[in-house]
Amino acid sequence: PLPNLFAGNDTTICLGSFASLQATGASSYTWSPATNLSCTNCFNPQSRAADAIQYVVTGTSTVGCENRD
């Protein structure tokens, strides 16, 4: 089965501000793009908005199934 991935509600922040991202529901996580993220393979990276950007997280289950949010 696909992981029940949830990265929270969409959030808009002002340029130069910080946002805490957080994903749940999978065994491992990969965020993209990596631009302005504190980490890309963690469940809770920090982002500093330097430009308009949309992040997507891919969550992988213990058996290798993937889902995106």
Tab-separated table of N, CA and C in Angstrom:
chain	number	residue	atom	x	y	z
A	1	PRO	N	0.827	-1.204	0.000
A	1	PRO	CA	0.000	0.000	0.000
A	1	PRO	C	0.870	1.266	0.000
A	2	LEU	N	0.306	2.336	-0.537
A	2	LEU	CA	1.003	3.619	-0.518
A	2	LEU	C	1.055	4.165	0.903
A	3	PRO	N	2.135	4.867	1.262
A	3	PRO	CA	2.165	5.490	2.584
A	3	PRO	C	1.110	6.598	2.660
A	4	ASN	N	0.544	6.780	3.831
A	4	ASN	CA	-0.458	7.812	4.063
A	4	ASN	C	0.270	9.127	4.366
A	5	LEU	N	0.883	9.693	3.344
A	5	LEU	CA	1.753	10.856	3.483
A	5	LEU	C	0.953	12.142	3.648
A	6	PHE	N	1.371	12.971	4.604
A	6	PHE	CA	0.742	14.272	4.810
A	6	PHE	C	1.826	15.267	5.183
A	7	ALA	N	1.936	16.351	4.414
A	7	ALA	CA	2.952	17.373	4.667
A	7	ALA	C	2.338	18.642	5.243
A	8	GLY	N	1.172	18.543	5.782
A	8	GLY	CA	0.529	19.712	6.375
A	8	GLY	C	-0.205	20.528	5.331
A	9	ASN	N	-0.875	21.552	5.800
A	9	ASN	CA	-1.601	22.446	4.907
A	9	ASN	C	-0.622	23.326	4.141
A	10	ASP	N	-1.002	23.743	2.947
A	10	ASP	CA	-0.176	24.657	2.175
A	10	ASP	C	0.021	25.931	2.987
A	11	THR	N	1.238	26.491	2.904
A	11	THR	CA	1.589	27.670	3.680
A	11	THR	C	2.243	28.703	2.779
A	12	THR	N	1.903	29.951	2.976
A	12	THR	CA	2.546	31.051	2.275
A	12	THR	C	3.294	31.883	3.305
A	13	ILE	N	4.564	32.203	3.011
A	13	ILE	CA	5.350	33.038	3.916
A	13	ILE	C	5.960	34.195	3.128
A	14	CYS	N	6.339	35.231	3.829
A	14	CYS	CA	6.960	36.395	3.198
A	14	CYS	C	8.431	36.116	2.901
A	15	LEU	N	8.951	36.794	1.867
A	15	LEU	CA	10.365	36.645	1.520
A	15	LEU	C	11.233	36.962	2.730
A	16	GLY	N	12.255	36.141	2.939
A	16	GLY	CA	13.168	36.313	4.052
A	16	GLY	C	12.713	35.662	5.339
A	17	SER	N	11.464	35.204	5.403
A	17	SER	CA	10.943	34.541	6.596
A	17	SER	C	11.293	33.058	6.580
A	18	PHE	N	11.165	32.426	7.731
A	18	PHE	CA	11.423	31.001	7.857
A	18	PHE	C	10.118	30.239	7.993
A	19	ALA	N	10.117	29.014	7.496
A	19	ALA	CA	8.966	28.132	7.645
A	19	ALA	C	9.455	26.762	8.077
A	20	SER	N	8.738	26.146	8.970
A	20	SER	CA	9.020	24.772	9.381
A	20	SER	C	8.101	23.858	8.597
A	21	LEU	N	8.691	22.962	7.828
A	21	LEU	CA	7.925	21.975	7.083
A	21	LEU	C	7.922	20.685	7.885
A	22	GLN	N	6.890	19.889	7.748
A	22	GLN	CA	6.849	18.621	8.475
A	22	GLN	C	5.968	17.632	7.741
A	23	ALA	N	6.513	16.449	7.514
A	23	ALA	CA	5.775	15.378	6.855
A	23	ALA	C	5.596	14.212	7.822
A	24	THR	N	4.491	13.496	7.657
A	24	THR	CA	4.217	12.311	8.463
A	24	THR	C	3.651	11.221	7.561
A	25	GLY	N	3.688	9.992	8.052
A	25	GLY	CA	3.014	8.890	7.382
A	25	GLY	C	3.873	7.970	6.548
A	26	ALA	N	5.198	8.188	6.512
A	26	ALA	CA	6.079	7.325	5.727
A	26	ALA	C	7.284	6.927	6.582
A	27	SER	N	8.118	6.060	6.044
A	27	SER	CA	9.326	5.640	6.751
A	27	SER	C	10.515	6.532	6.437
A	28	SER	N	10.556	7.062	5.205
A	28	SER	CA	11.616	7.994	4.826
A	28	SER	C	11.034	9.072	3.926
A	29	TYR	N	11.746	10.195	3.849
A	29	TYR	CA	11.236	11.371	3.153
A	29	TYR	C	12.321	11.995	2.298
A	30	THR	N	11.924	12.539	1.139
A	30	THR	CA	12.826	13.299	0.285
A	30	THR	C	12.082	14.541	-0.183
A	31	TRP	N	12.630	15.715	0.135
A	31	TRP	CA	12.030	16.985	-0.247
A	31	TRP	C	12.693	17.506	-1.504
A	32	SER	N	11.909	18.136	-2.369
A	32	SER	CA	12.480	18.772	-3.553
A	32	SER	C	11.654	20.000	-3.917
A	33	PRO	N	12.275	20.986	-4.516
A	33	PRO	CA	13.713	21.094	-4.753
A	33	PRO	C	14.457	21.337	-3.435
A	34	ALA	N	15.754	21.181	-3.458
A	34	ALA	CA	16.585	21.336	-2.262
A	34	ALA	C	16.847	22.804	-1.911
A	35	THR	N	16.453	23.706	-2.782
A	35	THR	CA	16.709	25.140	-2.619
A	35	THR	C	16.234	25.657	-1.267
A	36	ASN	N	17.144	26.258	-0.510
A	36	ASN	CA	16.854	26.914	0.779
A	36	ASN	C	16.318	25.978	1.863
A	37	LEU	N	16.539	24.680	1.751
A	37	LEU	CA	16.115	23.741	2.794
A	37	LEU	C	17.291	23.367	3.693
A	38	SER	N	17.026	23.184	4.972
A	38	SER	CA	18.076	22.773	5.909
A	38	SER	C	18.478	21.319	5.711
A	39	CYS	N	17.582	20.494	5.196
A	39	CYS	CA	17.885	19.098	4.860
A	39	CYS	C	16.849	18.627	3.846
A	40	THR	N	17.202	17.633	3.064
A	40	THR	CA	16.256	17.128	2.064
A	40	THR	C	15.791	15.713	2.378
A	41	ASN	N	16.462	15.013	3.286
A	41	ASN	CA	16.105	13.634	3.620
A	41	ASN	C	15.677	13.498	5.074
A	42	CYS	N	14.930	14.486	5.546
A	42	CYS	CA	14.409	14.445	6.906
A	42	CYS	C	12.909	14.740	6.856
A	43	PHE	N	12.222	14.533	7.949
A	43	PHE	CA	10.776	14.758	7.941
A	43	PHE	C	10.419	16.203	8.273
A	44	ASN	N	11.395	16.997	8.771
A	44	ASN	CA	11.052	18.343	9.239
A	44	ASN	C	12.095	19.411	8.880
A	45	PRO	N	12.323	19.675	7.601
A	45	PRO	CA	13.297	20.706	7.235
A	45	PRO	C	12.787	22.121	7.518
A	46	GLN	N	13.725	23.033	7.609
A	46	GLN	CA	13.432	24.459	7.715
A	46	GLN	C	13.687	25.080	6.345
A	47	SER	N	12.850	26.038	5.971
A	47	SER	CA	13.022	26.732	4.705
A	47	SER	C	13.091	28.227	4.956
A	48	ARG	N	13.964	28.889	4.229
A	48	ARG	CA	14.026	30.350	4.273
A	48	ARG	C	13.630	30.841	2.891
A	49	ALA	N	12.538	31.550	2.817
A	49	ALA	CA	11.991	31.986	1.538
A	49	ALA	C	12.845	33.090	0.925
A	50	ALA	N	13.508	32.778	-0.175
A	50	ALA	CA	14.294	33.770	-0.899
A	50	ALA	C	13.665	34.049	-2.255
A	51	ASP	N	12.712	33.248	-2.629
A	51	ASP	CA	12.034	33.350	-3.916
A	51	ASP	C	10.709	32.594	-3.810
A	52	ALA	N	9.853	32.760	-4.779
A	52	ALA	CA	8.622	31.970	-4.815
A	52	ALA	C	9.013	30.521	-5.125
A	53	ILE	N	8.580	29.602	-4.299
A	53	ILE	CA	8.962	28.201	-4.480
A	53	ILE	C	7.879	27.298	-3.906
A	54	GLN	N	7.726	26.143	-4.502
A	54	GLN	CA	6.791	25.140	-4.006
A	54	GLN	C	7.588	23.870	-3.741
A	55	TYR	N	7.490	23.364	-2.523
A	55	TYR	CA	8.192	22.137	-2.151
A	55	TYR	C	7.259	20.941	-2.258
A	56	VAL	N	7.820	19.820	-2.646
A	56	VAL	CA	7.102	18.550	-2.720
A	56	VAL	C	7.906	17.540	-1.916
A	57	VAL	N	7.217	16.757	-1.112
A	57	VAL	CA	7.896	15.697	-0.370
A	57	VAL	C	7.439	14.352	-0.920
A	58	THR	N	8.392	13.452	-1.090
A	58	THR	CA	8.111	12.073	-1.475
A	58	THR	C	8.348	11.213	-0.247
A	59	GLY	N	7.337	10.474	0.148
A	59	GLY	CA	7.439	9.570	1.282
A	59	GLY	C	7.508	8.142	0.793
A	60	THR	N	8.387	7.364	1.393
A	60	THR	CA	8.571	5.971	1.001
A	60	THR	C	8.253	5.064	2.188
A	61	SER	N	7.497	4.011	1.932
A	61	SER	CA	7.152	3.049	2.986
A	61	SER	C	8.310	2.079	3.194
A	62	THR	N	8.182	1.230	4.193
A	62	THR	CA	9.232	0.258	4.488
A	62	THR	C	9.408	-0.770	3.373
A	63	VAL	N	8.391	-0.945	2.524
A	63	VAL	CA	8.498	-1.909	1.422
A	63	VAL	C	8.759	-1.231	0.074
A	64	GLY	N	9.023	0.101	0.086
A	64	GLY	CA	9.420	0.792	-1.121
A	64	GLY	C	8.328	1.480	-1.914
A	65	CYS	N	7.104	1.493	-1.417
A	65	CYS	CA	6.033	2.220	-2.117
A	65	CYS	C	6.176	3.720	-1.826
A	66	GLU	N	5.899	4.547	-2.838
A	66	GLU	CA	6.062	5.989	-2.706
A	66	GLU	C	4.762	6.745	-2.915
A	67	ASN	N	4.660	7.871	-2.215
A	67	ASN	CA	3.537	8.791	-2.370
A	67	ASN	C	4.101	10.197	-2.275
A	68	ARG	N	3.405	11.201	-2.827
A	68	ARG	CA	3.883	12.596	-2.806
A	68	ARG	C	2.815	13.527	-2.244
A	69	ASP	N	3.304	14.573	-1.632
A	69	ASP	CA	2.410	15.633	-1.146
A	69	ASP	C	3.113	16.960	-1.323
